[in-house]
Short mmCIF file of C-alpha atoms and ligand atoms in Angstrom, two decimals:
data_model
loop_
_atom_site.label_atom_id
_atom_site.label_comp_id
_atom_site.label_asym_id
_atom_site.label_seq_id
_atom_site.Cartn_x
_atom_site.Cartn_y
_atom_site.Cartn_z
CA MET M 1 9.14 21.73 12.65
CA THR M 2 8.55 22.27 16.37
CA VAL M 3 8.45 19.01 18.29
CA THR M 4 5.77 19.20 20.98
CA THR M 5 3.43 16.71 22.59
CA VAL M 6 0.04 16.76 20.90
CA THR M 7 -2.61 18.00 23.35
CA ALA M 8 -5.84 16.13 24.06
CA GLU M 9 -7.76 19.23 22.88
CA ARG M 10 -5.99 19.16 19.52
CA GLU M 11 -6.83 15.46 19.12
CA GLN M 12 -10.50 16.03 19.92
CA GLU M 13 -10.73 19.04 17.63
CA LEU M 14 -9.32 17.00 14.75
CA LEU M 15 -11.50 13.95 15.43
CA GLN M 16 -14.62 16.10 15.51
CA SER M 17 -13.80 17.44 12.05
CA VAL M 18 -13.67 13.96 10.46
CA PRO M 19 -16.82 12.85 8.59
CA THR M 20 -18.12 9.62 10.10
CA GLY M 21 -20.81 8.71 7.56
CA LEU M 22 -20.84 6.84 4.28
CA LEU M 23 -20.11 8.93 1.18
CA ILE M 24 -22.68 7.98 -1.45
CA ASP M 25 -23.51 10.07 -4.50
CA GLY M 26 -21.83 13.15 -3.08
CA ALA M 27 -23.61 13.11 0.30
CA TRP M 28 -22.52 11.81 3.72
CA ARG M 29 -25.23 9.41 4.90
CA ASP M 30 -26.04 7.23 7.87
CA ALA M 31 -25.83 3.47 7.43
CA SER M 32 -29.14 1.91 6.40
CA SER M 33 -28.91 -0.53 9.36
CA GLY M 34 -28.65 2.36 11.84
CA LYS M 35 -25.57 0.64 13.32
CA THR M 36 -22.22 2.20 14.17
CA LEU M 37 -18.71 0.83 14.45
CA ASP M 38 -16.00 1.93 16.92
CA VAL M 39 -12.51 2.91 15.78
CA HIS M 40 -9.76 2.45 18.41
CA ASP M 41 -6.39 3.97 19.25
CA PRO M 42 -3.93 1.03 19.28
CA ALA M 43 -1.62 2.91 21.66
CA THR M 44 -4.27 3.02 24.39
CA GLY M 45 -7.01 0.60 23.31
CA LYS M 46 -9.55 3.44 23.77
CA VAL M 47 -12.31 4.37 21.32
CA LEU M 48 -11.46 7.37 19.11
CA LEU M 49 -14.72 7.74 17.19
CA SER M 50 -17.77 5.77 16.10
CA ILE M 51 -18.49 5.65 12.39
CA GLN M 52 -21.46 4.48 10.35
CA ASP M 53 -21.37 0.72 9.82
CA GLY M 54 -22.11 0.19 6.12
CA ASN M 55 -23.65 -3.06 4.88
CA SER M 56 -24.59 -4.65 1.54
CA ASP M 57 -27.53 -2.27 0.93
CA ASP M 58 -25.22 0.71 1.41
CA ALA M 59 -22.65 -0.91 -0.87
CA MET M 60 -25.28 -1.35 -3.58
CA ALA M 61 -26.36 2.29 -3.21
CA ALA M 62 -22.70 3.27 -3.67
CA LEU M 63 -22.41 1.14 -6.80
CA ASP M 64 -25.67 2.63 -8.13
CA ALA M 65 -24.10 6.09 -7.72
CA ALA M 66 -20.81 5.03 -9.31
CA ALA M 67 -22.56 3.38 -12.27
CA ALA M 68 -24.81 6.41 -12.83
CA ALA M 69 -21.84 8.80 -12.77
CA GLN M 70 -19.56 6.70 -15.04
CA ARG M 71 -20.69 7.92 -18.48
CA ASP M 72 -20.38 11.65 -17.83
CA TRP M 73 -17.21 11.21 -15.84
CA ALA M 74 -15.56 9.27 -18.69
CA LEU M 75 -16.37 12.16 -21.04
CA THR M 76 -14.73 14.88 -18.91
CA ALA M 77 -11.65 16.52 -20.37
CA PRO M 78 -8.38 15.01 -19.13
CA ARG M 79 -7.30 18.49 -18.03
CA GLU M 80 -10.38 18.75 -15.79
CA ARG M 81 -9.58 15.46 -14.09
CA ALA M 82 -5.90 16.45 -13.84
CA GLU M 83 -6.76 19.71 -12.11
CA ILE M 84 -9.04 18.02 -9.58
CA LEU M 85 -6.16 15.70 -8.70
CA ARG M 86 -3.75 18.62 -8.48
CA ARG M 87 -6.13 20.50 -6.15
CA GLY M 88 -6.42 17.29 -4.11
CA PHE M 89 -2.62 17.26 -3.81
CA ASP M 90 -2.59 20.91 -2.70
CA LEU M 91 -5.36 20.37 -0.13
CA VAL M 92 -3.83 17.19 1.35
CA THR M 93 -0.48 19.01 1.56
CA GLU M 94 -2.09 22.05 3.24
CA ARG M 95 -3.70 19.72 5.77
CA ALA M 96 -0.63 17.51 6.17
CA GLU M 97 -0.56 17.91 9.96
CA ASP M 98 -4.21 16.83 10.24
CA PHE M 99 -3.68 13.76 8.05
CA ALA M 100 -0.50 12.83 9.92
CA LEU M 101 -2.09 13.10 13.36
CA LEU M 102 -5.20 11.21 12.27
CA MET M 103 -3.07 8.32 10.98
CA THR M 104 -1.04 8.29 14.18
CA LEU M 105 -4.23 8.15 16.22
CA GLU M 106 -5.96 5.36 14.33
CA MET M 107 -2.99 3.32 13.11
CA GLY M 108 -0.30 4.05 15.71
CA LYS M 109 2.77 5.04 13.65
CA PRO M 110 4.96 7.81 15.12
CA LEU M 111 4.05 11.29 13.89
CA ALA M 112 7.33 11.69 11.99
CA GLU M 113 6.52 8.56 9.98
CA ALA M 114 2.92 9.65 9.48
CA ARG M 115 4.22 12.94 8.03
CA GLY M 116 6.36 10.87 5.67
CA GLU M 117 3.28 8.94 4.58
CA VAL M 118 1.42 12.19 3.86
CA THR M 119 4.24 13.28 1.55
CA TYR M 120 4.37 9.86 -0.13
CA GLY M 121 0.58 9.47 -0.32
CA ALA M 122 -0.08 12.99 -1.62
CA GLU M 123 2.49 12.46 -4.36
CA PHE M 124 0.20 9.91 -6.07
CA LEU M 125 -2.30 12.75 -6.57
CA ARG M 126 0.33 15.00 -8.14
CA TRP M 127 1.93 12.22 -10.18
CA PHE M 128 -1.37 11.01 -11.66
CA SER M 129 -2.49 14.60 -12.22
CA GLU M 130 0.51 14.83 -14.55
CA GLU M 131 -0.11 11.41 -16.10
CA THR M 132 -3.77 12.24 -16.88
CA VAL M 133 -2.87 14.59 -19.73
CA ARG M 134 -0.02 12.48 -21.13
CA HIS M 135 -1.82 9.21 -21.64
CA TYR M 136 -1.43 8.66 -25.34
CA GLY M 137 -2.68 6.07 -27.80
CA ARG M 138 -1.23 5.10 -31.24
CA TYR M 139 -2.04 5.90 -34.86
CA PHE M 140 -0.29 4.04 -37.66
CA THR M 141 -0.65 2.40 -41.06
CA SER M 142 -1.28 -1.36 -41.08
CA PRO M 143 1.62 -3.42 -42.43
CA GLU M 144 -0.05 -4.22 -45.81
CA GLY M 145 -1.18 -0.59 -46.18
CA LYS M 146 -4.95 -1.13 -46.37
CA ASN M 147 -5.99 0.38 -43.04
CA LYS M 148 -5.20 3.17 -40.67
CA MET M 149 -4.98 1.81 -37.14
CA ILE M 150 -6.10 3.80 -34.12
CA VAL M 151 -5.41 2.44 -30.65
CA THR M 152 -7.02 4.35 -27.84
CA HIS M 153 -7.66 3.92 -24.11
CA LYS M 154 -10.98 4.10 -22.29
CA PRO M 155 -11.76 3.93 -18.59
CA VAL M 156 -12.40 0.35 -17.51
CA GLY M 157 -15.51 1.47 -15.60
CA PRO M 158 -16.84 1.39 -12.04
CA SER M 159 -14.16 -0.01 -9.75
CA LEU M 160 -14.12 -1.46 -6.25
CA LEU M 161 -11.04 -0.35 -4.31
CA ILE M 162 -10.24 -2.30 -1.12
CA THR M 163 -7.44 -1.01 1.10
CA PRO M 164 -5.59 -2.35 4.19
CA TRP M 165 -5.05 -0.64 7.56
CA ASN M 166 -1.28 -0.21 7.49
CA PHE M 167 -0.92 2.86 5.22
CA PRO M 168 -4.32 4.53 5.59
CA LEU M 169 -3.64 7.48 3.26
CA ALA M 170 -1.16 6.13 0.73
CA MET M 171 -3.06 2.93 -0.04
CA ALA M 172 -6.14 5.05 -0.82
CA THR M 173 -4.37 7.67 -2.96
CA ARG M 174 -2.42 4.96 -4.82
CA LYS M 175 -5.76 3.59 -6.11
CA VAL M 176 -8.05 6.63 -6.21
CA ALA M 177 -5.61 8.87 -8.12
CA PRO M 178 -5.08 6.58 -11.15
CA ALA M 179 -8.80 5.72 -11.22
CA VAL M 180 -9.64 9.45 -11.37
CA ALA M 181 -6.92 9.99 -13.97
CA ALA M 182 -8.34 7.24 -16.20
CA GLY M 183 -11.94 8.44 -15.82
CA CYS M 184 -13.29 5.60 -13.65
CA THR M 185 -15.88 5.99 -10.92
CA MET M 186 -15.36 3.98 -7.75
CA VAL M 187 -16.46 2.53 -4.43
CA LEU M 188 -13.67 2.72 -1.85
CA LYS M 189 -13.81 0.25 1.04
CA PRO M 190 -11.20 1.14 3.65
CA ALA M 191 -10.14 -1.30 6.40
CA LYS M 192 -12.41 -1.15 9.45
CA LEU M 193 -9.42 -0.66 11.77
CA THR M 194 -8.33 2.62 10.12
CA PRO M 195 -11.19 4.12 8.08
CA LEU M 196 -10.94 7.71 9.36
CA THR M 197 -8.09 8.84 7.11
CA SER M 198 -9.98 7.65 4.00
CA MET M 199 -13.03 9.61 5.10
CA LEU M 200 -11.07 12.81 5.58
CA PHE M 201 -9.36 12.19 2.24
CA ALA M 202 -12.72 11.70 0.49
CA GLN M 203 -13.96 14.98 1.98
CA VAL M 204 -10.86 16.73 0.69
CA MET M 205 -11.44 15.28 -2.79
CA GLN M 206 -15.01 16.66 -2.70
CA GLU M 207 -13.52 20.07 -1.87
CA ALA M 208 -11.09 19.58 -4.76
CA GLY M 209 -14.10 19.37 -7.11
CA LEU M 210 -14.68 15.64 -7.63
CA PRO M 211 -18.29 15.36 -8.88
CA ALA M 212 -20.95 13.45 -6.93
CA GLY M 213 -20.88 9.69 -7.47
CA VAL M 214 -17.28 9.50 -8.74
CA LEU M 215 -15.80 8.54 -5.36
CA ASN M 216 -18.09 6.70 -2.94
CA VAL M 217 -16.81 5.43 0.42
CA VAL M 218 -18.37 2.59 2.40
CA ALA M 219 -16.68 1.31 5.56
CA GLY M 220 -18.21 -1.36 7.73
CA SER M 221 -17.75 -4.22 10.16
CA SER M 222 -18.17 -6.92 7.50
CA ALA M 223 -15.87 -6.53 4.50
CA SER M 224 -17.46 -9.41 2.61
CA ALA M 225 -20.96 -7.99 3.13
CA ILE M 226 -19.78 -4.86 1.32
CA SER M 227 -17.69 -6.45 -1.41
CA GLY M 228 -19.74 -9.64 -1.99
CA PRO M 229 -22.79 -8.23 -3.82
CA LEU M 230 -20.70 -5.74 -5.78
CA MET M 231 -18.42 -8.49 -7.08
CA LYS M 232 -21.48 -10.24 -8.54
CA ASP M 233 -22.95 -7.13 -10.17
CA SER M 234 -22.23 -6.81 -13.89
CA ARG M 235 -21.97 -3.00 -13.60
CA LEU M 236 -18.75 -3.41 -11.61
CA ARG M 237 -15.82 -3.78 -14.03
CA LYS M 238 -12.74 -3.87 -11.83
CA VAL M 239 -11.49 -4.76 -8.36
CA SER M 240 -8.24 -3.36 -7.01
CA PHE M 241 -7.18 -4.92 -3.73
CA THR M 242 -4.31 -4.41 -1.32
CA GLY M 243 -4.14 -6.85 1.55
CA SER M 244 -3.33 -10.42 2.47
CA THR M 245 -2.84 -13.20 -0.07
CA PRO M 246 -5.71 -15.45 1.17
CA VAL M 247 -8.27 -12.62 0.82
CA GLY M 248 -6.77 -11.66 -2.56
CA VAL M 249 -7.16 -15.25 -3.80
CA LYS M 250 -10.80 -15.30 -2.69
CA LEU M 251 -11.47 -12.01 -4.49
CA MET M 252 -9.81 -13.33 -7.67
CA GLN M 253 -12.11 -16.37 -7.55
CA ASP M 254 -15.13 -14.08 -7.22
CA ALA M 255 -13.78 -11.79 -9.94
CA ALA M 256 -13.50 -14.75 -12.33
CA ASN M 257 -17.27 -15.33 -12.21
CA ASN M 258 -17.92 -11.75 -13.31
CA VAL M 259 -14.80 -11.53 -15.56
CA LEU M 260 -13.55 -8.47 -13.69
CA ARG M 261 -10.22 -6.75 -14.24
CA THR M 262 -8.11 -7.29 -11.10
CA SER M 263 -5.11 -5.62 -9.50
CA MET M 264 -3.76 -7.50 -6.52
CA GLU M 265 -1.15 -6.07 -4.14
CA LEU M 266 -0.71 -8.95 -1.71
CA GLY M 267 1.64 -10.16 0.99
CA GLY M 268 5.43 -10.07 1.04
CA ASN M 269 8.44 -11.75 2.64
CA ALA M 270 11.31 -9.48 1.63
CA PRO M 271 14.89 -10.77 1.76
CA PHE M 272 17.58 -8.26 2.79
CA LEU M 273 20.90 -9.46 1.37
CA VAL M 274 24.16 -8.15 2.83
CA PHE M 275 27.27 -9.17 0.85
CA ALA M 276 30.74 -9.32 2.39
CA ASP M 277 31.88 -6.11 0.65
CA ALA M 278 28.85 -4.05 1.80
CA ASP M 279 29.20 -0.80 3.74
CA LEU M 280 27.90 -2.26 7.03
CA ASP M 281 26.89 1.07 8.57
CA ALA M 282 24.82 1.87 5.48
CA ALA M 283 23.39 -1.67 5.55
CA VAL M 284 22.31 -1.27 9.19
CA GLU M 285 20.76 2.12 8.41
CA GLY M 286 18.90 0.53 5.48
CA ALA M 287 17.93 -2.46 7.62
CA MET M 288 16.41 -0.16 10.25
CA ALA M 289 14.35 1.63 7.60
CA ALA M 290 13.33 -1.54 5.76
CA LYS M 291 12.43 -3.40 8.97
CA MET M 292 11.23 -0.79 11.44
CA ARG M 293 9.28 1.71 9.34
CA ASN M 294 5.59 1.29 10.23
CA MET M 295 6.63 -1.03 13.11
CA GLY M 296 7.42 -3.67 10.48
CA GLU M 297 3.76 -3.67 9.43
CA ALA M 298 4.49 -3.20 5.73
CA CYS M 299 4.29 -5.53 2.77
CA THR M 300 7.75 -4.24 1.77
CA ALA M 301 9.20 -4.79 5.27
CA ALA M 302 12.49 -6.68 5.29
CA ASN M 303 11.48 -10.02 6.71
CA ARG M 304 14.59 -12.17 6.29
CA PHE M 305 18.12 -10.81 6.77
CA LEU M 306 20.54 -12.92 4.74
CA VAL M 307 24.08 -11.88 5.66
CA HIS M 308 27.44 -13.16 4.37
CA GLU M 309 29.05 -15.29 7.08
CA ASP M 310 32.22 -13.13 7.16
CA VAL M 311 30.33 -10.01 8.28
CA ALA M 312 27.37 -11.52 10.16
CA VAL M 313 28.75 -11.06 13.70
CA GLU M 314 29.50 -7.37 13.12
CA PHE M 315 26.19 -6.75 11.30
CA LYS M 316 24.17 -8.37 14.09
CA ALA M 317 25.98 -6.38 16.82
CA LYS M 318 25.39 -3.06 15.03
CA PHE M 319 21.79 -3.90 14.11
CA ALA M 320 20.98 -5.01 17.70
CA ALA M 321 22.43 -1.77 19.10
CA ALA M 322 20.31 0.30 16.70
CA LEU M 323 17.16 -1.66 17.66
CA GLN M 324 17.90 -1.22 21.38
CA ALA M 325 18.15 2.55 20.89
CA LEU M 326 14.52 2.74 19.70
CA ASN M 327 11.78 4.02 21.96
CA PRO M 328 8.36 2.34 21.73
CA ALA M 329 5.75 4.93 22.79
CA ARG M 330 2.46 6.42 21.61
CA GLY M 331 3.17 8.01 18.24
CA THR M 332 2.05 11.44 19.44
CA GLU M 333 4.91 11.57 21.96
CA PRO M 334 7.91 13.51 20.60
CA GLU M 335 10.36 10.80 21.75
CA SER M 336 8.40 7.92 20.12
CA THR M 337 10.33 6.06 17.43
CA VAL M 338 8.16 2.91 17.35
CA GLY M 339 4.39 2.82 17.67
CA PRO M 340 2.10 0.02 18.82
CA ILE M 341 1.05 -3.04 16.81
CA ILE M 342 -2.40 -2.53 15.24
CA ASP M 343 -4.30 -4.66 17.77
CA GLY M 344 -3.93 -7.26 20.49
CA GLY M 345 -4.51 -10.22 18.18
CA ALA M 346 -1.79 -9.10 15.78
CA ARG M 347 0.63 -8.59 18.68
CA ASP M 348 -0.12 -12.09 20.00
CA ASP M 349 0.51 -13.53 16.53
CA ILE M 350 3.91 -11.82 16.36
CA HIS M 351 4.88 -13.13 19.81
CA GLN M 352 3.77 -16.63 18.83
CA LEU M 353 6.04 -16.49 15.75
CA VAL M 354 8.97 -15.48 17.99
CA GLN M 355 8.26 -18.27 20.46
CA ASP M 356 7.96 -20.85 17.67
CA SER M 357 11.20 -19.58 16.17
CA VAL M 358 13.00 -19.90 19.53
CA ALA M 359 11.58 -23.41 19.99
CA ALA M 360 13.11 -24.25 16.59
CA GLY M 361 16.54 -23.05 17.73
CA ALA M 362 16.58 -19.23 17.29
CA GLU M 363 18.68 -17.16 19.71
CA VAL M 364 17.08 -13.91 20.96
CA VAL M 365 19.81 -11.26 20.55
CA THR M 366 17.56 -8.45 21.76
CA GLY M 367 13.83 -7.99 22.55
CA GLY M 368 11.58 -11.01 22.19
CA GLN M 369 8.71 -9.78 24.36
CA PRO M 370 5.59 -7.61 24.29
CA LYS M 371 5.99 -4.36 26.23
CA ASP M 372 4.03 -4.09 29.49
CA GLY M 373 1.48 -1.32 29.92
CA ASP M 374 -1.28 0.23 27.81
CA GLY M 375 -1.65 -0.46 24.11
CA TYR M 376 -0.19 -3.21 21.95
CA PHE M 377 3.55 -2.51 21.89
CA TYR M 378 6.19 -5.12 21.01
CA ILE M 379 9.86 -4.63 21.87
CA PRO M 380 12.07 -4.41 18.73
CA THR M 381 13.58 -7.85 18.36
CA LEU M 382 16.60 -9.43 16.67
CA LEU M 383 16.75 -13.20 16.30
CA SER M 384 19.80 -15.14 15.15
CA VAL M 385 18.40 -18.12 13.22
CA GLY M 386 19.47 -21.10 11.15
CA ASN M 387 18.46 -20.85 7.50
CA ASP M 388 15.75 -23.49 7.97
CA ASN M 389 14.03 -21.68 10.87
CA PRO M 390 10.22 -21.56 10.35
CA ILE M 391 10.03 -17.78 10.90
CA LEU M 392 11.81 -17.27 7.55
CA SER M 393 8.75 -18.50 5.67
CA GLU M 394 6.18 -16.34 7.52
CA GLU M 395 5.19 -12.73 6.85
CA ILE M 396 6.00 -11.36 10.34
CA PHE M 397 4.28 -7.95 10.03
CA GLY M 398 5.96 -6.68 13.18
CA PRO M 399 9.26 -5.35 14.61
CA VAL M 400 11.09 -8.68 14.55
CA ALA M 401 14.25 -9.22 12.48
CA PRO M 402 15.51 -12.77 11.90
CA VAL M 403 19.13 -12.87 10.72
CA THR M 404 20.72 -15.89 9.05
CA THR M 405 23.91 -16.38 7.05
CA PHE M 406 25.06 -17.49 3.59
CA ALA M 407 28.46 -18.48 2.23
CA THR M 408 28.15 -17.98 -1.55
CA GLU M 409 26.20 -15.81 -3.99
CA GLU M 410 24.38 -18.91 -5.28
CA GLU M 411 23.27 -19.77 -1.77
CA ALA M 412 22.08 -16.19 -1.17
CA ILE M 413 19.97 -16.31 -4.35
CA GLU M 414 18.54 -19.70 -3.44
CA LEU M 415 17.59 -18.53 0.06
CA ALA M 416 16.07 -15.29 -1.28
CA ASN M 417 13.89 -17.20 -3.76
CA ALA M 418 12.80 -19.79 -1.18
CA SER M 419 9.48 -18.05 -0.59
CA GLN M 420 6.01 -18.14 -2.07
CA TYR M 421 6.15 -14.30 -2.10
CA GLY M 422 7.92 -11.98 -4.53
CA LEU M 423 7.30 -8.33 -3.67
CA ALA M 424 10.26 -6.34 -2.27
CA SER M 425 13.92 -7.32 -1.91
CA TYR M 426 17.05 -5.45 -0.82
CA ILE M 427 20.69 -5.92 -1.86
CA TYR M 428 23.66 -4.32 -0.09
CA THR M 429 26.99 -4.54 -1.91
CA LYS M 430 29.58 -2.09 -3.26
CA ASP M 431 29.80 -4.07 -6.51
CA VAL M 432 27.25 -3.05 -9.13
CA ASN M 433 27.93 -6.28 -11.02
CA THR M 434 26.84 -8.29 -7.98
CA MET M 435 23.66 -6.21 -7.87
CA PHE M 436 22.91 -6.86 -11.57
CA ARG M 437 23.70 -10.61 -11.36
CA VAL M 438 21.56 -11.08 -8.26
CA SER M 439 18.67 -8.88 -9.49
CA GLU M 440 18.55 -10.91 -12.69
CA GLN M 441 18.06 -14.11 -10.74
CA ILE M 442 15.84 -13.19 -7.82
CA GLU M 443 12.08 -13.36 -8.28
CA PHE M 444 10.88 -10.05 -6.88
CA GLY M 445 8.98 -7.11 -8.34
CA LEU M 446 11.01 -4.50 -6.43
CA VAL M 447 14.74 -4.36 -5.70
CA GLY M 448 16.34 -1.84 -3.32
CA PHE M 449 20.05 -1.48 -4.15
CA ASN M 450 21.86 -0.01 -1.13
CA ALA M 451 18.50 1.55 -0.23
CA GLY M 452 16.05 0.50 2.48
CA VAL M 453 13.02 2.48 1.25
CA ILE M 454 12.27 2.59 -2.47
CA SER M 455 8.49 3.11 -2.84
CA ASN M 456 7.82 6.15 -4.99
CA ALA M 457 4.75 7.37 -6.86
CA SER M 458 6.77 7.54 -10.08
CA ALA M 459 7.81 3.87 -9.92
CA PRO M 460 5.79 0.74 -10.77
CA PHE M 461 5.00 -0.98 -7.46
CA GLY M 462 3.93 -4.63 -7.36
CA GLY M 463 5.00 -8.20 -6.96
CA VAL M 464 5.23 -11.63 -8.57
CA LYS M 465 4.22 -15.11 -7.36
CA GLN M 466 1.85 -14.97 -4.34
CA SER M 467 2.54 -11.22 -3.95
CA GLY M 468 0.06 -10.37 -6.66
CA LEU M 469 -0.74 -9.08 -10.11
CA GLY M 470 -0.51 -5.62 -11.65
CA ARG M 471 1.41 -2.48 -10.79
CA GLU M 472 0.49 0.72 -8.97
CA GLY M 473 2.26 4.02 -9.55
CA GLY M 474 4.64 4.86 -12.38
CA ALA M 475 3.54 5.02 -16.00
CA GLU M 476 1.99 1.58 -15.48
CA GLY M 477 -0.47 2.64 -12.74
CA ILE M 478 -3.01 4.30 -15.04
CA GLU M 479 -3.10 1.29 -17.39
CA GLU M 480 -4.67 -0.77 -14.61
CA TYR M 481 -7.79 1.42 -14.92
CA THR M 482 -8.04 1.54 -18.70
CA THR M 483 -9.14 -0.78 -21.42
CA VAL M 484 -7.87 -0.65 -24.99
CA GLN M 485 -10.03 0.07 -28.02
CA TYR M 486 -8.73 -0.44 -31.55
CA ILE M 487 -10.37 1.29 -34.51
CA GLY M 488 -9.47 -0.05 -37.94
CA MET M 489 -10.15 2.58 -40.61
CA ALA M 490 -10.10 2.09 -44.37
CA ASP M 491 -6.99 3.89 -45.61
CA PRO M 492 -7.98 6.42 -48.31
CA TYR M 493 -4.57 5.99 -49.97
CA ALA M 494 -4.73 2.18 -50.04
CA ALA M 495 -5.66 2.07 -53.74
CA LYS M 496 -2.54 4.08 -54.66
CA ARG M 497 -0.12 1.74 -52.91
P1 NAP Q 1 -6.56 -8.17 4.91
O1 NAP Q 1 -7.09 -8.80 6.14
O2 NAP Q 1 -6.45 -9.01 3.69
O3 NAP Q 1 -7.49 -6.90 4.64
C1 NAP Q 1 -7.28 -6.01 3.58
C2 NAP Q 1 -8.59 -5.40 3.18
O4 NAP Q 1 -9.47 -6.43 2.71
C3 NAP Q 1 -9.34 -4.71 4.33
O5 NAP Q 1 -10.06 -3.62 3.81
C4 NAP Q 1 -10.30 -5.80 4.79
O6 NAP Q 1 -11.44 -5.28 5.42
C5 NAP Q 1 -10.67 -6.42 3.45
N1 NAP Q 1 -11.17 -7.79 3.56
C6 NAP Q 1 -10.91 -8.71 4.50
N2 NAP Q 1 -11.57 -9.85 4.22
C7 NAP Q 1 -12.28 -9.63 3.10
C8 NAP Q 1 -13.19 -10.42 2.32
N3 NAP Q 1 -13.49 -11.68 2.64
N4 NAP Q 1 -13.73 -9.86 1.21
C9 NAP Q 1 -13.44 -8.59 0.87
N5 NAP Q 1 -12.59 -7.79 1.56
C10 NAP Q 1 -12.01 -8.32 2.66
O7 NAP Q 1 -5.12 -7.55 5.12
P2 NAP Q 1 -4.65 -6.55 6.26
O8 NAP Q 1 -4.42 -7.34 7.50
O9 NAP Q 1 -5.55 -5.37 6.33
O10 NAP Q 1 -3.28 -6.04 5.66
C11 NAP Q 1 -2.10 -6.76 5.80
C12 NAP Q 1 -1.76 -7.52 4.53
O11 NAP Q 1 -1.77 -6.60 3.44
C13 NAP Q 1 -0.37 -8.09 4.56
O12 NAP Q 1 -0.36 -9.38 4.01
C14 NAP Q 1 0.42 -7.13 3.68
O13 NAP Q 1 1.57 -7.67 3.10
C15 NAP Q 1 -0.60 -6.75 2.67
N6 NAP Q 1 -0.24 -5.47 2.04
C16 NAP Q 1 0.21 -5.51 0.75
C17 NAP Q 1 0.59 -4.34 0.14
C18 NAP Q 1 1.09 -4.36 -1.27
O14 NAP Q 1 1.13 -3.30 -1.89
N7 NAP Q 1 1.46 -5.50 -1.83
C19 NAP Q 1 0.52 -3.13 0.83
C20 NAP Q 1 0.07 -3.13 2.14
C21 NAP Q 1 -0.32 -4.33 2.74
P3 NAP Q 1 -11.54 -5.15 7.01
O15 NAP Q 1 -10.18 -4.83 7.49
O16 NAP Q 1 -12.50 -4.05 7.19
O17 NAP Q 1 -12.02 -6.47 7.52
#
């Protein structure tokens, strides 16, 4: 891959190719209000594009289309749905450079990371293409021999998919692909800060052959105006949400009134445990990936570094040196290794957490400040903290690594579990028995063992406690979009038994 600065002409050419309307019933439309919404580049603060600002009327039109398309879509052959997904994978892969640049422009991550997200995000299309035709039920004789039992799966029905801004492609494919595989129609509501990637993705899925009404996309300035009326409508059967815990809780309350199926991928506060026997260079490499990927704006981001006291000084020195070697710059620049924070408010929140942590006794080993100049950059930061520092109980969502120490395995487990969240966790040790003992006792849906990045389309992704309900990806992902039907059939041989 040649590494060159992206030209302004290339950026404009790409932006002009992105649909900016609302996708409803197979057509790109203007918002019924006539209003538009600006999308910004977080590296410069400048407007990239204006898109149509969808509201509740547009959301209802999208649900009308999804509900009307549901019956026929559910009856399509699994192979047909599988091949649409496979073509979607091929088309996203062919246009990988466009998707990567678009994500860098609207979200800020360095191009190399955006390319990684295209690979990861596209894989959900290929994985669920394969799962579509291998989604089996059961057929068996009832225990007393009177009936034949048939257990089969049906699509749950029209689904509302709400995605966050931090992984604009992967969070959409992780929901759309299993919904297509299961035979559900859907309304996708991307985050208003990064809607462009979802729009390009929806256009690609149209090209891949997705029929009108199956995937509808409504972005807008008021998320609740879009989701609110749909959540009350009895034609909606499911809500799948990725985002913060408070919004997820509110959606679960709304879902209860309409008895909707829910999948909730919520916040995280991942512990990163380094035991005394760990390979420290590998642990620092893993720490950099687990903390710094996506500028720390990931639900799986390592948020609390818990390091055995015998190796803490060496770990902190190596980790600080690796953080100092990073280069915060616009993600389109070849030398950029850290992009900007998503907006000014989020950067201020991160700085406030650092200041509060310092006021509570943290030592700034490196960083600790926003970066001067355009955009919303924050200098990669390492804090040495006591294990009661308030920053350990906050989801930082930025390039700030608090490191604290433990003396015993029991203490490490207790510190790891001292969080309302339970999504990702990381364990560095050379002893597989330590890994098994600790994994057994920590309350997290995902465990990285000597690995700083473990998300994979083939694995069940999801958390426990305040991190949510349900799993995306893996064999489990399609189940979230299906409902079970049991047919009890009189057994013709029952009389002979
Ligand atoms: P957020 O504020 O909760 O927003 C997520 C999505 O929900 C966006 O599309 C947002 O729309 C929408 N939304 C906001 N308020 C809503 C409401 N009242 N009703 C309906 N929808 C509403 O979260 P975020 O700041 O975008 O993302 C960061 C959070 O997501 C972090 O907590 C992170 O851990 C979590 N996350 C979790 C996972 C996971 O898989 N567990 C993955 C990624 C991120 P607008 O943006 O348009 O307002």
